[in-house]
Amino acid sequence: METELKEVEVVNRRSSFNSMDLTVRFLALALTLVAAVLLGVNKETTTVSVTLISSLPPVDVPVTAKWTQMSAFVYFVIANSIACSYGATSLILILINRGRNKLVSLTVTILDLVMVGLLFSTVGATGSIGLIAYKGNSHVQWDKVCNVFGEFCNQVAVALFLSFAGSIAYLLLIVLAAIKLHKKF
Amino acid sequence: METELKEVEVVNRRSSFNSMDLTVRFLALALTLVAAVLLGVNKETTTVSVTLISSLPPVDVPVTAKWTQMSAFVYFVIANSIACSYGATSLILILINRGRNKLVSLTVTILDLVMVGLLFSTVGATGSIGLIAYKGNSHVQWDKVCNVFGEFCNQVAVALFLSFAGSIAYLLLIVLAAIKLHKKF
């Protein structure tokens, strides 16, 4: 009777872990998907007054900001797309496997870890560029651009926050796997 | 006899895993230490010709590049210092614990994971700034600066490579722990 109760408890604990893994994985997928789309569709056109010759009045020139103009933003969209696609693939794999094959579980954990590296590096890259775009840097004479492209910058900030949340979700998946394995071991 | 052989094999395998963990951990410590020092002591002074008034000849102005002038570089030095200090602390903890306390092993694995996130984000941040310093970006009119501060840029590149190697080492530590736990479970 006691053994049966213990077994039920173990099964319950395992299923609660699995459902938590699936929920966090789905969250990671959704967050990175929205982050990639938000930056991918981000585009702002504004007019800037340019003085060509000092004796003539300034000319209004239309300028456009797009994610393709900055390597860090291109990396951001690609990295979040990879993390999102992997999130969907791993979700299907886990649902099919259901913890039966140890090699599949190990591979998923290692690939989760690769996603952590990929996402944290892209958050760092976009964050550092965003900081200079927002504040500028006088030492290298890189002027701030967020006073011109305000909406574009805001959308980048939202995408950055979502991608950071996505990377924390992938990090949490490895923590969950580590706790699960340490409990069993 | 067979059981004894098996036991010896398991002990051998465990010790080989432990020595590999210690070696990789020491490598991670050393790499992040050198990366932090390399960028922390990085300083270059050069003279730039500046034309103040067009009727007068250009004036030579001394300009200095330091890690404190760029937020991404400050983050790089701090993050690598944290990763290096943690590397030393965890090395001592592992040598004292020797796998006896499961909670210590779990905590070390989770903190290794935090180091992966920290280091990858700093590699991304410094890498994206370095790319613009090296090539410039015409869309936001951020000019390249590596043509002026060549030596400074080279030293940043070396520190960046070492820090990337350090983050791969921390990533490898989690892979080793995952393989070990999956084998036991």
Tab-separated table of C-alpha atoms in Angstrom:
chain	number	residue	atom	x	y	z
A	1	MET	CA	0.000	0.000	0.000
A	2	GLU	CA	2.793	2.355	1.009
A	3	THR	CA	4.884	1.354	-2.033
A	4	GLU	CA	1.894	2.031	-4.312
A	5	LEU	CA	1.418	5.466	-2.771
A	6	LYS	CA	5.101	6.246	-3.268
A	7	GLU	CA	4.912	5.150	-6.917
A	8	VAL	CA	1.859	7.360	-7.526
A	9	GLU	CA	3.735	10.246	-5.896
A	10	VAL	CA	6.774	9.693	-8.152
A	11	VAL	CA	4.563	9.518	-11.275
A	12	ASN	CA	2.720	12.681	-10.203
A	13	ARG	CA	5.978	14.498	-9.572
A	14	ARG	CA	7.364	13.362	-12.950
A	15	SER	CA	4.236	14.456	-14.828
A	16	SER	CA	4.241	17.833	-13.046
A	17	PHE	CA	7.876	18.254	-14.101
A	18	ASN	CA	7.043	17.286	-17.673
A	19	SER	CA	4.101	19.654	-17.862
A	20	MET	CA	6.293	22.436	-16.424
A	21	ASP	CA	8.979	21.650	-19.046
A	22	LEU	CA	6.367	21.732	-21.822
A	23	THR	CA	4.857	25.018	-20.557
A	24	VAL	CA	8.253	26.756	-20.262
A	25	ARG	CA	9.290	25.377	-23.681
A	26	PHE	CA	6.099	26.687	-25.279
A	27	LEU	CA	6.724	30.068	-23.600
A	28	ALA	CA	10.310	30.143	-24.945
A	29	LEU	CA	8.988	29.330	-28.434
A	30	ALA	CA	6.309	32.058	-28.281
A	31	LEU	CA	8.627	34.736	-26.833
A	32	THR	CA	11.373	34.216	-29.420
A	33	LEU	CA	8.784	34.065	-32.233
A	34	VAL	CA	7.239	37.410	-31.241
A	35	ALA	CA	10.724	38.940	-30.722
A	36	ALA	CA	11.879	37.871	-34.213
A	37	VAL	CA	8.664	39.111	-35.872
A	38	LEU	CA	8.660	42.428	-33.932
A	39	LEU	CA	12.170	43.302	-35.109
A	40	GLY	CA	11.686	41.747	-38.567
A	41	VAL	CA	8.701	43.941	-39.428
A	42	ASN	CA	10.157	47.016	-37.675
A	43	LYS	CA	10.524	49.909	-40.113
A	44	GLU	CA	10.285	53.654	-39.627
A	45	THR	CA	10.545	56.432	-42.203
A	46	THR	CA	11.043	59.988	-41.094
A	47	THR	CA	12.270	63.232	-42.665
A	48	VAL	CA	15.502	64.881	-41.651
A	49	SER	CA	16.432	68.497	-42.463
A	50	VAL	CA	19.803	68.607	-44.218
A	51	THR	CA	21.675	71.831	-44.999
A	52	LEU	CA	23.497	71.219	-48.287
A	53	ILE	CA	24.760	74.790	-48.879
A	54	SER	CA	24.701	77.344	-46.062
A	55	SER	CA	23.175	80.063	-48.297
A	56	LEU	CA	20.185	77.827	-49.172
A	57	PRO	CA	17.374	76.746	-46.803
A	58	PRO	CA	17.649	73.150	-45.429
A	59	VAL	CA	16.188	70.329	-47.536
A	60	ASP	CA	13.881	67.666	-46.046
A	61	VAL	CA	15.276	64.222	-46.846
A	62	PRO	CA	13.292	61.024	-46.090
A	63	VAL	CA	15.323	58.444	-44.136
A	64	THR	CA	14.270	54.899	-43.264
A	65	ALA	CA	15.405	52.661	-40.388
A	66	LYS	CA	15.201	48.880	-40.976
A	67	TRP	CA	16.577	45.820	-39.179
A	68	THR	CA	18.714	44.906	-42.244
A	69	GLN	CA	20.850	48.045	-41.798
A	70	MET	CA	22.542	46.754	-38.640
A	71	SER	CA	24.427	43.423	-38.358
A	72	ALA	CA	23.377	43.038	-34.697
A	73	PHE	CA	19.678	43.286	-35.671
A	74	VAL	CA	20.127	40.746	-38.502
A	75	TYR	CA	21.780	38.393	-35.988
A	76	PHE	CA	18.890	39.041	-33.575
A	77	VAL	CA	16.207	38.077	-36.118
A	78	ILE	CA	18.136	34.973	-37.285
A	79	ALA	CA	18.984	33.805	-33.725
A	80	ASN	CA	15.413	34.245	-32.467
A	81	SER	CA	14.041	32.465	-35.560
A	82	ILE	CA	16.406	29.526	-34.930
A	83	ALA	CA	15.446	29.442	-31.211
A	84	CYS	CA	11.744	29.540	-32.111
A	85	SER	CA	12.019	26.781	-34.758
A	86	TYR	CA	14.066	24.650	-32.372
A	87	GLY	CA	11.467	25.275	-29.633
A	88	ALA	CA	8.734	23.833	-31.868
A	89	THR	CA	10.885	20.868	-32.974
A	90	SER	CA	11.940	19.993	-29.413
A	91	LEU	CA	8.330	20.265	-28.211
A	92	ILE	CA	7.260	17.651	-30.791
A	93	LEU	CA	10.304	15.463	-29.995
A	94	ILE	CA	9.550	15.502	-26.257
A	95	LEU	CA	5.875	14.699	-26.807
A	96	ILE	CA	6.823	11.727	-29.012
A	97	ASN	CA	9.690	10.517	-26.780
A	98	ARG	CA	8.022	11.010	-23.342
A	99	GLY	CA	11.337	10.383	-21.551
A	100	ARG	CA	11.715	6.846	-22.944
A	101	ASN	CA	14.964	7.391	-24.868
A	102	LYS	CA	17.724	8.849	-22.673
A	103	LEU	CA	19.788	9.952	-25.702
A	104	VAL	CA	16.896	12.126	-26.960
A	105	SER	CA	16.575	13.795	-23.517
A	106	LEU	CA	20.333	14.425	-23.385
A	107	THR	CA	20.377	15.856	-26.927
A	108	VAL	CA	17.456	18.176	-26.103
A	109	THR	CA	19.257	19.418	-22.953
A	110	ILE	CA	22.479	20.103	-24.899
A	111	LEU	CA	20.566	21.908	-27.678
A	112	ASP	CA	18.652	23.932	-25.035
A	113	LEU	CA	22.074	25.000	-23.783
A	114	VAL	CA	23.156	26.042	-27.290
A	115	MET	CA	19.976	28.154	-27.491
A	116	VAL	CA	20.923	29.847	-24.179
A	117	GLY	CA	24.316	30.811	-25.660
A	118	LEU	CA	22.778	31.940	-28.951
A	119	LEU	CA	20.031	34.037	-27.342
A	120	PHE	CA	22.192	35.627	-24.629
A	121	SER	CA	24.792	36.652	-27.236
A	122	THR	CA	22.120	38.256	-29.414
A	123	VAL	CA	20.562	40.034	-26.413
A	124	GLY	CA	24.040	41.399	-25.561
A	125	ALA	CA	24.705	42.465	-29.155
A	126	THR	CA	21.363	44.232	-29.652
A	127	GLY	CA	21.439	45.693	-26.132
A	128	SER	CA	24.857	47.318	-26.575
A	129	ILE	CA	23.908	48.766	-29.981
A	130	GLY	CA	20.572	49.937	-28.549
A	131	LEU	CA	22.332	51.697	-25.667
A	132	ILE	CA	24.535	53.700	-28.049
A	133	ALA	CA	21.542	54.412	-30.331
A	134	TYR	CA	19.706	55.725	-27.254
A	135	LYS	CA	22.511	57.657	-25.531
A	136	GLY	CA	25.298	58.045	-28.112
A	137	ASN	CA	29.025	57.820	-27.343
A	138	SER	CA	31.065	61.024	-27.476
A	139	HIS	CA	34.458	59.246	-27.299
A	140	VAL	CA	34.026	57.608	-30.705
A	141	GLN	CA	31.643	60.318	-31.955
A	142	TRP	CA	28.755	57.936	-32.530
A	143	ASP	CA	25.664	60.126	-32.189
A	144	LYS	CA	22.392	58.877	-30.712
A	145	VAL	CA	19.735	58.083	-33.333
A	146	CYS	CA	16.749	57.285	-31.120
A	147	ASN	CA	15.780	60.980	-31.039
A	148	VAL	CA	15.119	60.624	-34.808
A	149	PHE	CA	13.782	57.035	-34.910
A	150	GLY	CA	11.851	56.963	-31.626
A	151	GLU	CA	9.209	54.388	-32.580
A	152	PHE	CA	11.805	52.093	-34.174
A	153	CYS	CA	13.875	52.212	-30.979
A	154	ASN	CA	10.861	51.474	-28.767
A	155	GLN	CA	9.986	48.424	-30.864
A	156	VAL	CA	13.605	47.198	-30.650
A	157	ALA	CA	13.439	47.604	-26.843
A	158	VAL	CA	10.246	45.508	-26.641
A	159	ALA	CA	11.743	42.809	-28.913
A	160	LEU	CA	14.907	42.835	-26.799
A	161	PHE	CA	12.936	42.376	-23.576
A	162	LEU	CA	10.953	39.461	-25.089
A	163	SER	CA	14.115	37.797	-26.389
A	164	PHE	CA	15.717	38.172	-22.951
A	165	ALA	CA	12.639	36.542	-21.393
A	166	GLY	CA	12.953	33.765	-24.014
A	167	SER	CA	16.590	33.157	-23.098
A	168	ILE	CA	15.668	33.005	-19.394
A	169	ALA	CA	13.000	30.430	-20.342
A	170	TYR	CA	15.606	28.257	-22.110
A	171	LEU	CA	17.907	28.667	-19.095
A	172	LEU	CA	15.047	27.551	-16.834
A	173	LEU	CA	14.539	24.411	-18.974
A	174	ILE	CA	18.113	23.321	-18.203
A	175	VAL	CA	17.671	24.124	-14.505
A	176	LEU	CA	14.490	21.961	-14.484
A	177	ALA	CA	16.349	19.105	-16.229
A	178	ALA	CA	19.261	19.411	-13.754
A	179	ILE	CA	16.908	19.328	-10.734
A	180	LYS	CA	15.060	16.321	-12.205
A	181	LEU	CA	18.285	14.376	-12.826
A	182	HIS	CA	19.792	15.285	-9.435
A	183	LYS	CA	16.621	14.074	-7.689
A	184	LYS	CA	16.699	10.755	-9.543
A	185	PHE	CA	20.414	10.218	-9.141
B	1	MET	CA	35.545	-10.968	-9.637
B	2	GLU	CA	33.390	-9.544	-12.437
B	3	THR	CA	31.562	-7.266	-9.972
B	4	GLU	CA	34.892	-5.984	-8.638
B	5	LEU	CA	36.096	-5.218	-12.185
B	6	LYS	CA	32.881	-3.362	-12.903
B	7	GLU	CA	33.249	-1.324	-9.726
B	8	VAL	CA	36.854	-0.402	-10.630
B	9	GLU	CA	35.623	0.605	-14.104
B	10	VAL	CA	32.902	2.844	-12.628
B	11	VAL	CA	35.377	4.472	-10.204
B	12	ASN	CA	37.860	5.029	-13.070
B	13	ARG	CA	35.172	6.537	-15.276
B	14	ARG	CA	33.990	8.802	-12.425
B	15	SER	CA	37.520	10.025	-11.662
B	16	SER	CA	38.216	10.651	-15.367
B	17	PHE	CA	35.025	12.714	-15.498
B	18	ASN	CA	36.030	14.642	-12.392
B	19	SER	CA	39.527	15.362	-13.679
B	20	MET	CA	38.026	16.500	-17.000
B	21	ASP	CA	35.602	18.782	-15.118
B	22	LEU	CA	38.484	20.236	-13.080
B	23	THR	CA	40.674	20.763	-16.167
B	24	VAL	CA	37.907	22.502	-18.135
B	25	ARG	CA	36.995	24.590	-15.070
B	26	PHE	CA	40.599	25.692	-14.632
B	27	LEU	CA	40.732	26.540	-18.348
B	28	ALA	CA	37.537	28.621	-18.037
B	29	LEU	CA	39.027	30.453	-15.037
B	30	ALA	CA	42.329	31.164	-16.850
B	31	LEU	CA	40.689	32.271	-20.113
B	32	THR	CA	38.275	34.706	-18.457
B	33	LEU	CA	41.080	36.045	-16.213
B	34	VAL	CA	43.351	36.803	-19.188
B	35	ALA	CA	40.409	38.276	-21.154
B	36	ALA	CA	39.485	40.649	-18.291
B	37	VAL	CA	43.109	41.726	-17.746
B	38	LEU	CA	43.781	42.183	-21.493
B	39	LEU	CA	40.847	44.562	-21.895
B	40	GLY	CA	41.324	46.162	-18.463
B	41	VAL	CA	44.912	47.256	-19.192
B	42	ASN	CA	44.144	48.126	-22.838
B	43	LYS	CA	44.963	51.781	-23.540
B	44	GLU	CA	46.177	53.527	-26.680
B	45	THR	CA	47.069	57.182	-27.199
B	46	THR	CA	47.454	58.566	-30.673
B	47	THR	CA	47.434	61.996	-32.305
B	48	VAL	CA	44.692	63.102	-34.660
B	49	SER	CA	44.948	66.125	-36.996
B	50	VAL	CA	42.010	68.455	-36.402
B	51	THR	CA	41.248	71.494	-38.592
B	52	LEU	CA	39.787	74.129	-36.270
B	53	ILE	CA	39.679	77.030	-38.744
B	54	SER	CA	40.055	76.393	-42.474
B	55	SER	CA	42.560	79.247	-42.923
B	56	LEU	CA	44.917	77.777	-40.288
B	57	PRO	CA	46.966	74.537	-40.600
B	58	PRO	CA	45.513	71.461	-38.799
B	59	VAL	CA	46.383	70.989	-35.118
B	60	ASP	CA	47.623	67.612	-33.730
B	61	VAL	CA	45.419	66.603	-30.789
B	62	PRO	CA	46.297	63.595	-28.587
B	63	VAL	CA	43.360	61.171	-28.160
B	64	THR	CA	43.233	58.151	-25.864
B	65	ALA	CA	41.137	54.963	-26.133
B	66	LYS	CA	40.332	53.152	-22.862
B	67	TRP	CA	37.929	50.387	-21.841
B	68	THR	CA	36.053	52.781	-19.521
B	69	GLN	CA	34.845	54.864	-22.474
B	70	MET	CA	32.437	52.195	-23.732
B	71	SER	CA	29.681	50.569	-21.620
B	72	ALA	CA	30.076	47.259	-23.490
B	73	PHE	CA	33.779	47.108	-22.561
B	74	VAL	CA	33.017	47.908	-18.890
B	75	TYR	CA	30.446	45.086	-18.920
B	76	PHE	CA	33.045	42.818	-20.547
B	77	VAL	CA	35.667	43.436	-17.838
B	78	ILE	CA	33.118	43.057	-14.999
B	79	ALA	CA	31.509	39.898	-16.464
B	80	ASN	CA	34.852	38.204	-17.114
B	81	SER	CA	36.065	39.139	-13.610
B	82	ILE	CA	32.908	37.597	-12.098
B	83	ALA	CA	33.306	34.446	-14.247
B	84	CYS	CA	36.962	34.158	-13.246
B	85	SER	CA	36.287	34.643	-9.511
B	86	TYR	CA	33.417	32.157	-9.666
B	87	GLY	CA	35.691	29.698	-11.520
B	88	ALA	CA	38.181	29.799	-8.637
B	89	THR	CA	35.451	29.510	-5.963
B	90	SER	CA	33.733	26.578	-7.701
B	91	LEU	CA	37.072	24.807	-8.163
B	92	ILE	CA	37.687	24.955	-4.404
B	93	LEU	CA	34.070	23.933	-3.645
B	94	ILE	CA	34.303	20.884	-5.937
B	95	LEU	CA	37.630	19.810	-4.464
B	96	ILE	CA	36.181	20.037	-0.945
B	97	ASN	CA	32.821	18.433	-1.809
B	98	ARG	CA	34.095	15.626	-4.140
B	99	GLY	CA	30.539	14.825	-5.264
B	100	ARG	CA	29.340	13.943	-1.741
B	101	ASN	CA	26.674	16.647	-1.365
B	102	LYS	CA	24.175	16.585	-4.251
B	103	LEU	CA	22.952	20.104	-3.454
B	104	VAL	CA	26.464	21.532	-3.924
B	105	SER	CA	26.778	19.780	-7.323
B	106	LEU	CA	23.367	21.104	-8.400
B	107	THR	CA	24.207	24.652	-7.263
B	108	VAL	CA	27.530	24.553	-9.156
B	109	THR	CA	25.751	23.375	-12.336
B	110	ILE	CA	23.149	26.164	-12.079
B	111	LEU	CA	25.840	28.801	-11.444
B	112	ASP	CA	27.869	27.429	-14.393
B	113	LEU	CA	24.753	28.049	-16.462
B	114	VAL	CA	24.494	31.635	-15.190
B	115	MET	CA	28.139	32.126	-16.250
B	116	VAL	CA	27.262	30.854	-19.756
B	117	GLY	CA	24.516	33.487	-20.023
B	118	LEU	CA	26.732	36.232	-18.598
B	119	LEU	CA	29.725	35.463	-20.820
B	120	PHE	CA	27.756	34.924	-24.036
B	121	SER	CA	25.918	38.229	-23.530
B	122	THR	CA	29.208	40.084	-23.023
B	123	VAL	CA	30.773	38.392	-26.064
B	124	GLY	CA	27.741	39.510	-28.110
B	125	ALA	CA	27.895	43.059	-26.737
B	126	THR	CA	31.632	43.538	-27.318
B	127	GLY	CA	31.496	41.720	-30.663
B	128	SER	CA	28.770	43.959	-32.092
B	129	ILE	CA	30.542	47.141	-30.916
B	130	GLY	CA	33.850	45.792	-32.251
B	131	LEU	CA	32.287	45.109	-35.653
B	132	ILE	CA	31.093	48.715	-35.966
B	133	ALA	CA	34.434	50.039	-34.679
B	134	TYR	CA	36.124	47.939	-37.367
B	135	LYS	CA	33.785	48.529	-40.328
B	136	GLY	CA	31.593	51.519	-39.352
B	137	ASN	CA	27.884	51.834	-40.181
B	138	SER	CA	26.857	54.379	-42.816
B	139	HIS	CA	23.099	54.148	-42.029
B	140	VAL	CA	23.527	55.670	-38.566
B	141	GLN	CA	26.720	57.551	-39.525
B	142	TRP	CA	28.874	55.782	-36.951
B	143	ASP	CA	32.381	55.925	-38.426
B	144	LYS	CA	34.939	53.182	-37.945
B	145	VAL	CA	37.584	53.951	-35.329
B	146	CYS	CA	39.915	50.962	-35.723
B	147	ASN	CA	41.858	52.798	-38.443
B	148	VAL	CA	42.883	55.271	-35.699
B	149	PHE	CA	43.160	52.872	-32.729
B	150	GLY	CA	44.546	49.791	-34.492
B	151	GLU	CA	46.441	48.291	-31.542
B	152	PHE	CA	43.548	48.881	-29.139
B	153	CYS	CA	41.183	47.093	-31.535
B	154	ASN	CA	43.550	44.145	-31.966
B	155	GLN	CA	43.787	43.709	-28.204
B	156	VAL	CA	39.967	43.845	-27.894
B	157	ALA	CA	39.741	41.143	-30.591
B	158	VAL	CA	42.148	38.855	-28.684
B	159	ALA	CA	40.278	39.440	-25.384
B	160	LEU	CA	36.983	38.737	-27.187
B	161	PHE	CA	38.299	35.463	-28.598
B	162	LEU	CA	39.577	34.362	-25.152
B	163	SER	CA	36.272	35.258	-23.487
B	164	PHE	CA	34.389	33.306	-26.173
B	165	ALA	CA	36.647	30.302	-25.497
B	166	GLY	CA	35.918	30.769	-21.769
B	167	SER	CA	32.163	30.749	-22.374
B	168	ILE	CA	32.512	27.578	-24.472
B	169	ALA	CA	34.441	26.038	-21.544
B	170	TYR	CA	31.586	26.857	-19.112
B	171	LEU	CA	29.106	25.448	-21.662
B	172	LEU	CA	31.200	22.265	-21.853
B	173	LEU	CA	31.090	21.925	-18.037
B	174	ILE	CA	27.281	21.703	-18.164
B	175	VAL	CA	27.426	19.226	-21.068
B	176	LEU	CA	29.831	17.068	-18.996
B	177	ALA	CA	27.501	17.255	-15.961
B	178	ALA	CA	24.487	16.369	-18.153
B	179	ILE	CA	26.286	13.355	-19.680
B	180	LYS	CA	27.396	12.198	-16.222
B	181	LEU	CA	23.872	12.444	-14.772
B	182	HIS	CA	22.241	10.813	-17.807
B	183	LYS	CA	24.683	7.891	-17.563
B	184	LYS	CA	23.948	7.383	-13.867
B	185	PHE	CA	20.195	7.801	-14.151
